[in-house]
CSV table of C-alpha atoms in Angstrom, one decimal:
chain,number,residue,atom,x,y,z
A,1,MET,CA,-96.5,158.0,-44.3
A,2,ASN,CA,-97.4,161.0,-42.2
A,3,SER,CA,-100.0,163.5,-43.4
A,4,GLY,CA,-101.2,167.2,-41.9
A,5,ILE,CA,-100.1,171.1,-40.9
A,6,ASP,CA,-95.9,169.5,-40.5
A,7,SER,CA,-96.3,167.7,-44.0
A,8,ASN,CA,-97.9,170.2,-45.6
A,9,LYS,CA,-95.4,172.8,-44.5
A,10,GLY,CA,-92.4,170.3,-45.8
A,11,MET,CA,-94.1,169.2,-49.1
A,12,THR,CA,-93.9,173.4,-49.6
A,13,LYS,CA,-90.6,174.5,-48.7
A,14,GLY,CA,-88.5,176.3,-51.2
A,15,LYS,CA,-91.2,177.2,-53.0
A,16,THR,CA,-92.2,180.7,-53.5
A,17,ARG,CA,-95.4,181.9,-52.6
A,18,TRP,CA,-96.7,182.2,-56.5
A,19,LYS,CA,-95.8,178.1,-56.9
A,20,VAL,CA,-97.6,177.2,-53.8
A,21,PHE,CA,-100.7,179.5,-55.5
A,22,LEU,CA,-101.0,177.2,-58.5
A,23,GLU,CA,-100.2,174.4,-57.4
A,24,VAL,CA,-103.2,174.5,-54.9
A,25,VAL,CA,-105.7,176.1,-57.8
A,26,SER,CA,-104.5,173.2,-60.0
A,27,THR,CA,-105.0,170.7,-57.2
A,28,LEU,CA,-108.3,172.2,-56.5
A,29,GLN,CA,-108.8,172.0,-60.8
A,30,ALA,CA,-108.4,168.8,-60.6
A,31,VAL,CA,-110.7,167.9,-57.8
A,32,SER,CA,-113.3,169.8,-58.4
A,33,THR,CA,-114.1,168.4,-61.4
A,34,PHE,CA,-113.9,164.3,-60.7
A,35,LEU,CA,-116.4,165.5,-58.2
A,36,PHE,CA,-118.6,167.9,-59.7
A,37,LEU,CA,-118.3,168.5,-63.3
A,38,GLY,CA,-120.5,166.3,-65.1
A,39,VAL,CA,-123.7,167.1,-62.0
A,40,THR,CA,-123.3,170.6,-63.2
A,41,CYS,CA,-122.9,169.8,-66.6
A,42,SER,CA,-126.8,167.4,-66.0
A,43,LEU,CA,-128.2,169.6,-64.1
A,44,LEU,CA,-127.4,172.8,-66.9
A,45,MET,CA,-128.4,170.7,-69.6
A,46,PHE,CA,-131.3,169.9,-67.6
A,47,TYR,CA,-132.7,173.8,-66.5
A,48,LEU,CA,-131.5,175.0,-70.4
A,49,MET,CA,-134.6,172.8,-72.1
A,50,PHE,CA,-137.0,175.1,-70.1
A,51,THR,CA,-136.0,178.7,-71.2
A,52,SER,CA,-135.3,180.3,-74.7
A,53,LEU,CA,-131.6,178.2,-74.9
A,54,TRP,CA,-133.1,175.1,-75.3
A,55,PRO,CA,-131.8,175.0,-78.6
A,56,ILE,CA,-128.6,174.3,-77.1
A,57,PRO,CA,-129.2,171.3,-75.7
A,58,THR,CA,-131.0,169.9,-78.1
A,59,LEU,CA,-128.7,169.8,-80.5
A,60,TYR,CA,-126.5,168.2,-78.1
A,61,PHE,CA,-128.3,165.9,-76.7
A,62,VAL,CA,-128.8,164.5,-80.5
A,63,TRP,CA,-124.8,164.6,-80.7
A,64,GLN,CA,-125.0,162.7,-78.3
A,65,VAL,CA,-126.7,159.8,-79.3
A,66,VAL,CA,-125.2,159.8,-82.8
A,67,ASP,CA,-121.7,159.8,-81.0
A,68,TRP,CA,-122.7,156.7,-78.3
A,69,HIS,CA,-120.4,154.6,-79.4
A,70,THR,CA,-117.7,156.8,-79.8
A,71,PRO,CA,-115.7,155.8,-76.1
A,72,GLU,CA,-115.9,152.3,-76.7
A,73,ARG,CA,-114.1,153.3,-80.3
A,74,GLY,CA,-111.5,155.0,-79.3
A,75,GLY,CA,-112.0,158.4,-78.2
A,76,ARG,CA,-110.4,161.4,-79.2
A,77,LYS,CA,-107.4,162.3,-77.4
A,78,THR,CA,-105.5,165.8,-77.4
A,79,THR,CA,-102.6,166.3,-76.6
A,80,PHE,CA,-103.0,169.8,-76.0
A,81,LEU,CA,-104.8,168.9,-72.7
A,82,ARG,CA,-102.5,166.3,-71.8
A,83,ASN,CA,-99.8,168.4,-72.0
A,84,TRP,CA,-101.6,171.1,-70.2
A,85,ARG,CA,-99.6,173.1,-67.7
A,86,ALA,CA,-101.7,172.8,-64.7
A,87,TRP,CA,-100.6,169.3,-64.7
A,88,ASP,CA,-97.2,169.8,-63.9
A,89,HIS,CA,-98.4,171.6,-60.9
A,90,LEU,CA,-101.1,169.0,-59.5
A,91,ARG,CA,-97.8,166.8,-60.1
A,92,ASP,CA,-96.0,169.0,-58.0
A,93,PHE,CA,-98.4,169.6,-55.2
A,94,PHE,CA,-97.9,166.5,-53.5
A,95,PRO,CA,-95.9,165.5,-56.0
A,96,ILE,CA,-96.1,163.1,-58.1
A,97,LYS,CA,-93.4,160.0,-59.0
A,98,LEU,CA,-94.0,157.4,-61.3
A,99,VAL,CA,-91.1,154.6,-61.7
A,100,LYS,CA,-89.9,152.1,-63.9
A,101,THR,CA,-89.0,148.7,-62.7
A,102,ALA,CA,-88.4,146.4,-65.6
A,103,GLU,CA,-88.6,146.9,-69.6
A,104,LEU,CA,-92.3,146.5,-71.4
A,105,ASN,CA,-91.5,146.1,-74.8
A,106,PRO,CA,-93.3,148.4,-77.2
A,107,ASN,CA,-94.4,145.3,-79.7
A,108,LYS,CA,-96.6,143.8,-76.8
A,109,ASN,CA,-100.0,144.7,-75.7
A,110,TYR,CA,-100.0,145.0,-71.5
A,111,ILE,CA,-103.0,144.8,-69.3
A,112,VAL,CA,-101.7,147.3,-66.2
A,113,GLY,CA,-104.0,147.0,-62.9
A,114,ILE,CA,-103.8,150.1,-60.3
A,115,HIS,CA,-104.1,150.0,-57.0
A,116,PRO,CA,-105.1,150.9,-54.7
A,117,HIS,CA,-108.7,153.0,-56.2
A,118,GLY,CA,-107.9,155.7,-53.3
A,119,ILE,CA,-110.8,158.2,-53.0
A,120,MET,CA,-110.0,159.9,-56.7
A,121,SER,CA,-107.6,158.1,-58.0
A,122,LEU,CA,-105.3,161.2,-58.3
A,123,GLY,CA,-101.9,159.2,-58.9
A,124,ALA,CA,-103.1,156.7,-61.9
A,125,PHE,CA,-104.3,160.3,-63.5
A,126,THR,CA,-101.5,162.2,-63.4
A,127,CYS,CA,-99.4,159.4,-64.1
A,128,PHE,CA,-101.4,157.9,-67.3
A,129,SER,CA,-103.6,159.9,-68.2
A,130,THR,CA,-101.7,163.5,-68.8
A,131,GLU,CA,-97.9,163.5,-70.0
A,132,SER,CA,-97.0,165.4,-66.6
A,133,CYS,CA,-95.1,162.6,-65.4
A,134,GLY,CA,-92.8,161.6,-68.3
A,135,PHE,CA,-94.4,158.3,-69.2
A,136,LYS,CA,-93.5,158.6,-73.2
A,137,GLU,CA,-89.8,158.9,-71.6
A,138,LEU,CA,-90.3,155.5,-69.0
A,139,PHE,CA,-91.8,153.4,-71.4
A,140,PRO,CA,-91.2,154.3,-75.2
A,141,GLY,CA,-93.3,153.4,-78.1
A,142,LEU,CA,-96.3,152.8,-75.4
A,143,ARG,CA,-99.4,154.3,-75.3
A,144,SER,CA,-100.8,154.6,-71.5
A,145,THR,CA,-104.9,154.5,-71.5
A,146,LEU,CA,-106.8,155.0,-68.5
A,147,LEU,CA,-110.0,153.3,-68.1
A,148,VAL,CA,-112.7,153.8,-65.9
A,149,LEU,CA,-116.5,153.5,-65.1
A,150,ALA,CA,-118.2,153.8,-69.1
A,151,GLY,CA,-121.5,155.3,-66.4
A,152,LEU,CA,-119.1,158.3,-66.8
A,153,PHE,CA,-119.4,158.4,-70.6
A,154,ARG,CA,-122.9,159.2,-70.7
A,155,LEU,CA,-122.7,162.6,-68.6
A,156,PRO,CA,-123.4,165.5,-71.0
A,157,VAL,CA,-119.6,167.6,-71.6
A,158,PHE,CA,-118.3,165.6,-68.9
A,159,ARG,CA,-117.4,163.1,-71.4
A,160,GLU,CA,-116.1,165.0,-73.9
A,161,TYR,CA,-113.5,166.1,-71.3
A,162,THR,CA,-112.7,162.7,-70.1
A,163,MET,CA,-111.7,161.8,-73.8
A,164,PHE,CA,-110.1,165.1,-74.6
A,165,LEU,CA,-107.9,163.8,-71.9
A,166,GLY,CA,-107.7,159.7,-73.6
A,167,ILE,CA,-109.9,158.1,-70.9
A,168,LEU,CA,-111.9,156.0,-72.0
A,169,PRO,CA,-114.3,152.8,-70.6
A,170,VAL,CA,-113.6,149.9,-68.6
A,171,SER,CA,-116.4,147.9,-70.6
A,172,LYS,CA,-115.5,144.5,-73.4
A,173,LYS,CA,-116.2,146.4,-76.2
A,174,SER,CA,-113.0,149.0,-75.5
A,175,LEU,CA,-110.9,146.4,-74.5
A,176,VAL,CA,-111.7,144.5,-77.4
A,177,HIS,CA,-111.5,147.6,-79.8
A,178,LEU,CA,-108.1,148.8,-77.9
A,179,LEU,CA,-106.3,145.3,-78.4
A,180,THR,CA,-107.8,144.8,-81.8
A,181,ASN,CA,-108.0,148.2,-83.4
A,182,ARG,CA,-104.8,149.7,-82.4
A,183,GLY,CA,-101.5,147.4,-82.8
A,184,LYS,CA,-98.8,146.9,-80.1
A,185,GLY,CA,-97.5,149.3,-78.2
A,186,ASN,CA,-100.5,149.4,-75.5
A,187,ALA,CA,-100.9,149.9,-71.9
A,188,LEU,CA,-103.8,149.7,-71.0
A,189,LEU,CA,-104.8,151.1,-67.4
A,190,ILE,CA,-107.6,149.3,-64.7
A,191,LEU,CA,-108.7,150.2,-61.5
A,192,ILE,CA,-109.1,146.6,-60.9
A,193,GLY,CA,-110.8,147.5,-57.8
A,194,GLY,CA,-113.4,149.8,-58.3
A,195,ALA,CA,-116.1,151.4,-56.3
A,196,ALA,CA,-116.2,148.5,-53.8
A,197,GLU,CA,-112.2,149.7,-53.5
A,198,SER,CA,-112.8,153.6,-52.5
A,199,LEU,CA,-114.4,152.2,-49.8
A,200,PHE,CA,-111.5,151.0,-47.9
A,201,SER,CA,-109.8,154.1,-48.9
A,202,ALA,CA,-108.4,155.8,-45.3
A,203,PRO,CA,-104.2,156.6,-44.4
A,204,GLY,CA,-102.6,153.7,-42.8
A,205,ILE,CA,-104.8,150.7,-44.9
A,206,ASN,CA,-104.0,148.3,-47.5
A,207,THR,CA,-107.0,147.0,-48.5
A,208,LEU,CA,-107.6,145.2,-52.1
A,209,VAL,CA,-110.5,144.5,-53.3
A,210,MET,CA,-109.5,141.6,-56.1
A,211,ARG,CA,-110.1,137.9,-55.5
A,212,GLN,CA,-113.2,137.8,-57.6
A,213,ARG,CA,-111.9,140.3,-59.8
A,214,LYS,CA,-111.0,138.3,-62.6
A,215,GLY,CA,-112.2,139.5,-66.5
A,216,PHE,CA,-108.7,141.5,-66.9
A,217,VAL,CA,-107.4,138.3,-66.9
A,218,ARG,CA,-110.2,136.7,-69.1
A,219,VAL,CA,-109.3,139.5,-71.2
A,220,ALA,CA,-105.7,138.7,-71.2
A,221,LEU,CA,-105.5,135.5,-72.0
A,222,GLU,CA,-108.3,136.0,-74.8
A,223,PHE,CA,-105.6,138.6,-76.9
A,224,GLY,CA,-102.8,137.6,-75.0
A,225,ALA,CA,-101.5,140.7,-73.8
A,226,ASP,CA,-99.2,140.7,-70.8
A,227,LEU,CA,-100.6,141.2,-67.7
A,228,VAL,CA,-98.9,144.1,-64.8
A,229,PRO,CA,-99.0,145.3,-61.3
A,230,ALA,CA,-98.6,148.5,-60.2
A,231,TYR,CA,-99.2,150.3,-56.5
A,232,ALA,CA,-99.6,154.3,-56.2
A,233,PHE,CA,-98.2,154.5,-52.5
A,234,GLY,CA,-99.5,157.5,-51.2
A,235,GLU,CA,-103.2,157.0,-52.9
A,236,ASN,CA,-104.9,156.6,-49.9
A,237,GLU,CA,-103.4,159.1,-47.6
A,238,ILE,CA,-104.1,161.7,-49.8
A,239,PHE,CA,-107.9,161.9,-47.4
A,240,LYS,CA,-109.4,161.0,-44.1
A,241,GLN,CA,-112.5,159.1,-45.0
A,242,VAL,CA,-115.2,158.1,-42.4
A,243,ILE,CA,-115.1,154.0,-42.6
A,244,PHE,CA,-118.2,151.8,-41.8
A,245,SER,CA,-117.9,148.4,-40.7
A,246,GLU,CA,-119.7,145.9,-42.5
A,247,GLY,CA,-123.4,145.1,-42.2
A,248,SER,CA,-123.9,148.8,-40.6
A,249,LEU,CA,-126.3,151.3,-42.1
A,250,GLY,CA,-123.5,152.7,-43.6
A,251,ARG,CA,-121.9,150.7,-45.3
A,252,ARG,CA,-125.4,148.7,-46.8
A,253,LEU,CA,-126.4,152.6,-48.2
A,254,GLN,CA,-123.3,152.9,-49.7
A,255,ASP,CA,-123.3,149.3,-50.8
A,256,LEU,CA,-127.2,150.4,-52.2
A,257,PHE,CA,-126.2,153.1,-54.0
A,258,LYS,CA,-123.3,151.8,-55.8
A,259,LYS,CA,-125.4,148.9,-57.6
A,260,ILE,CA,-127.7,151.4,-58.4
A,261,MET,CA,-125.1,154.5,-59.6
A,262,GLY,CA,-122.0,152.6,-60.0
A,263,PHE,CA,-119.9,154.6,-57.8
A,264,ALA,CA,-120.1,154.7,-54.3
A,265,PRO,CA,-120.3,157.8,-52.1
A,266,CYS,CA,-117.4,158.3,-50.0
A,267,LEU,CA,-117.3,160.7,-46.8
A,268,PHE,CA,-114.7,162.0,-47.1
A,269,ALA,CA,-112.8,164.6,-46.2
A,270,GLY,CA,-108.9,166.9,-46.7
A,271,GLU,CA,-106.9,169.4,-45.8
A,272,HIS,CA,-108.6,172.0,-42.9
A,273,MET,CA,-111.8,169.7,-43.5
A,274,GLY,CA,-112.0,170.9,-47.5
A,275,ILE,CA,-111.8,168.8,-50.4
A,276,LEU,CA,-108.2,169.6,-50.9
A,277,PRO,CA,-106.3,166.3,-50.4
A,278,TYR,CA,-103.0,166.9,-48.2
A,279,ARG,CA,-99.7,166.7,-49.6
A,280,ILE,CA,-98.1,163.3,-49.4
A,281,PRO,CA,-96.5,162.2,-51.9
A,282,ILE,CA,-97.4,159.3,-54.1
A,283,THR,CA,-95.4,157.2,-55.7
A,284,THR,CA,-96.4,154.8,-58.9
A,285,VAL,CA,-94.1,151.9,-59.0
A,286,VAL,CA,-95.0,149.9,-62.4
A,287,GLY,CA,-93.9,146.3,-61.5
A,288,SER,CA,-92.6,143.4,-63.9
A,289,PRO,CA,-94.9,141.8,-66.9
A,290,ILE,CA,-96.2,138.4,-66.3
A,291,SER,CA,-96.4,137.1,-69.3
A,292,VAL,CA,-99.8,135.5,-70.7
A,293,PRO,CA,-100.7,133.2,-73.5
A,294,LYS,CA,-103.4,133.6,-75.9
A,295,HIS,CA,-106.0,131.4,-75.5
A,296,ILE,CA,-109.3,132.3,-77.0
A,297,LYS,CA,-111.1,130.1,-74.3
A,298,ALA,CA,-109.3,129.9,-71.5
A,299,THR,CA,-110.5,127.8,-68.9
A,300,GLU,CA,-111.1,128.7,-65.0
A,301,GLU,CA,-107.8,126.8,-63.8
A,302,GLU,CA,-105.3,129.1,-66.3
A,303,VAL,CA,-107.7,132.3,-65.8
A,304,ASP,CA,-107.1,130.8,-61.7
A,305,HIS,CA,-103.6,130.1,-62.1
A,306,PHE,CA,-102.9,133.8,-63.7
A,307,HIS,CA,-105.2,135.7,-61.7
A,308,ASN,CA,-102.7,134.0,-58.5
A,309,LEU,CA,-99.6,134.5,-60.5
A,310,TYR,CA,-100.8,138.6,-60.7
A,311,MET,CA,-102.0,138.5,-57.1
A,312,GLU,CA,-98.2,136.7,-55.9
A,313,ALA,CA,-96.6,139.6,-57.8
A,314,LEU,CA,-98.7,142.2,-56.4
A,315,SER,CA,-97.7,141.9,-52.9
A,316,LYS,CA,-94.3,141.4,-54.0
A,317,LEU,CA,-94.1,144.5,-55.3
A,318,PHE,CA,-95.8,146.0,-52.5
A,319,HIS,CA,-93.0,144.5,-50.2
A,320,GLU,CA,-90.4,145.5,-52.4
A,321,HIS,CA,-90.7,149.4,-52.3
A,322,LYS,CA,-93.6,150.1,-49.4
A,323,VAL,CA,-90.7,151.3,-47.0
A,324,SER,CA,-88.8,153.5,-49.6
A,325,CYS,CA,-92.5,154.8,-51.0
A,326,GLY,CA,-92.7,156.4,-47.1
A,327,LEU,CA,-94.4,152.5,-45.6
A,328,SER,CA,-92.7,151.3,-42.6
A,329,GLU,CA,-91.4,147.7,-42.6
A,330,ASN,CA,-94.9,146.5,-40.7
A,331,HIS,CA,-97.0,147.4,-43.3
A,332,GLU,CA,-99.0,144.5,-44.3
A,333,LEU,CA,-101.1,144.2,-47.3
A,334,ARG,CA,-105.0,142.6,-47.4
A,335,ILE,CA,-106.6,141.7,-50.4
A,336,ILE,CA,-110.1,140.3,-50.0
């Protein structure tokens, strides 16, 4: 995949200046929200506690305590925010596309693994937490729920915004609730590689962290939910990142921060060394389901079996679609 000025010019060709402006503003809004909203709201609430407006954060914190378990009990999704027109402009900026390769039966539940994590997972967010990429039309009868780091739901105000989009924590309690209280037709989307995988995100690199990540397979076996691999081609291309070698001081500091905070700080840059990503197409390809039986107390051998089946299916999906999605034939998938 190509990046830089030539690629950006190609992506804006034929668009009016107003359309390009709306795409840039919508994308900056999404990126800024990801980077700054949680921290800004937390600092603002803390500051207001020492002003005459202290009742506002006090009441909110009381509300947050009362409402503490809502994210793990299905949240409160709003159709309005998921249908916001800004997401259409975000989709068109890159552009982002959702590709279906197989039918998914709405009378079953699915755990969909999304790869790679990238810096911000903008492909996964746009395809599965907004209605801009046509998920409902491609997979009629299914409800998509993106599951992310549980710690994000401790951040004031940001947690409400995230829940309004239908995004929920990737915790065992959350998964159990969704798979037992929402009937059939659930597509639960998990960024399997998580924060560790974001540290490998850079143009031309296809490294996935998942050999030791088997929790999603155990949950699939416990509830008889089929596994589905999905790959977001282009996700690693939209930002450049300084990647520290294993064992270096920079990587040790990143790992320490990840261990304490749950996410990894990435030194990245987009267009013109800013936070605006490069206009590189992101194509999220959803693979075929892997049928999983219901075994409430699955053995390690069973978990390993379906984990291996999943990795094989993911590798096959990558190699079958890499060329049509902008990669060269010699690109390889590395799973660690």
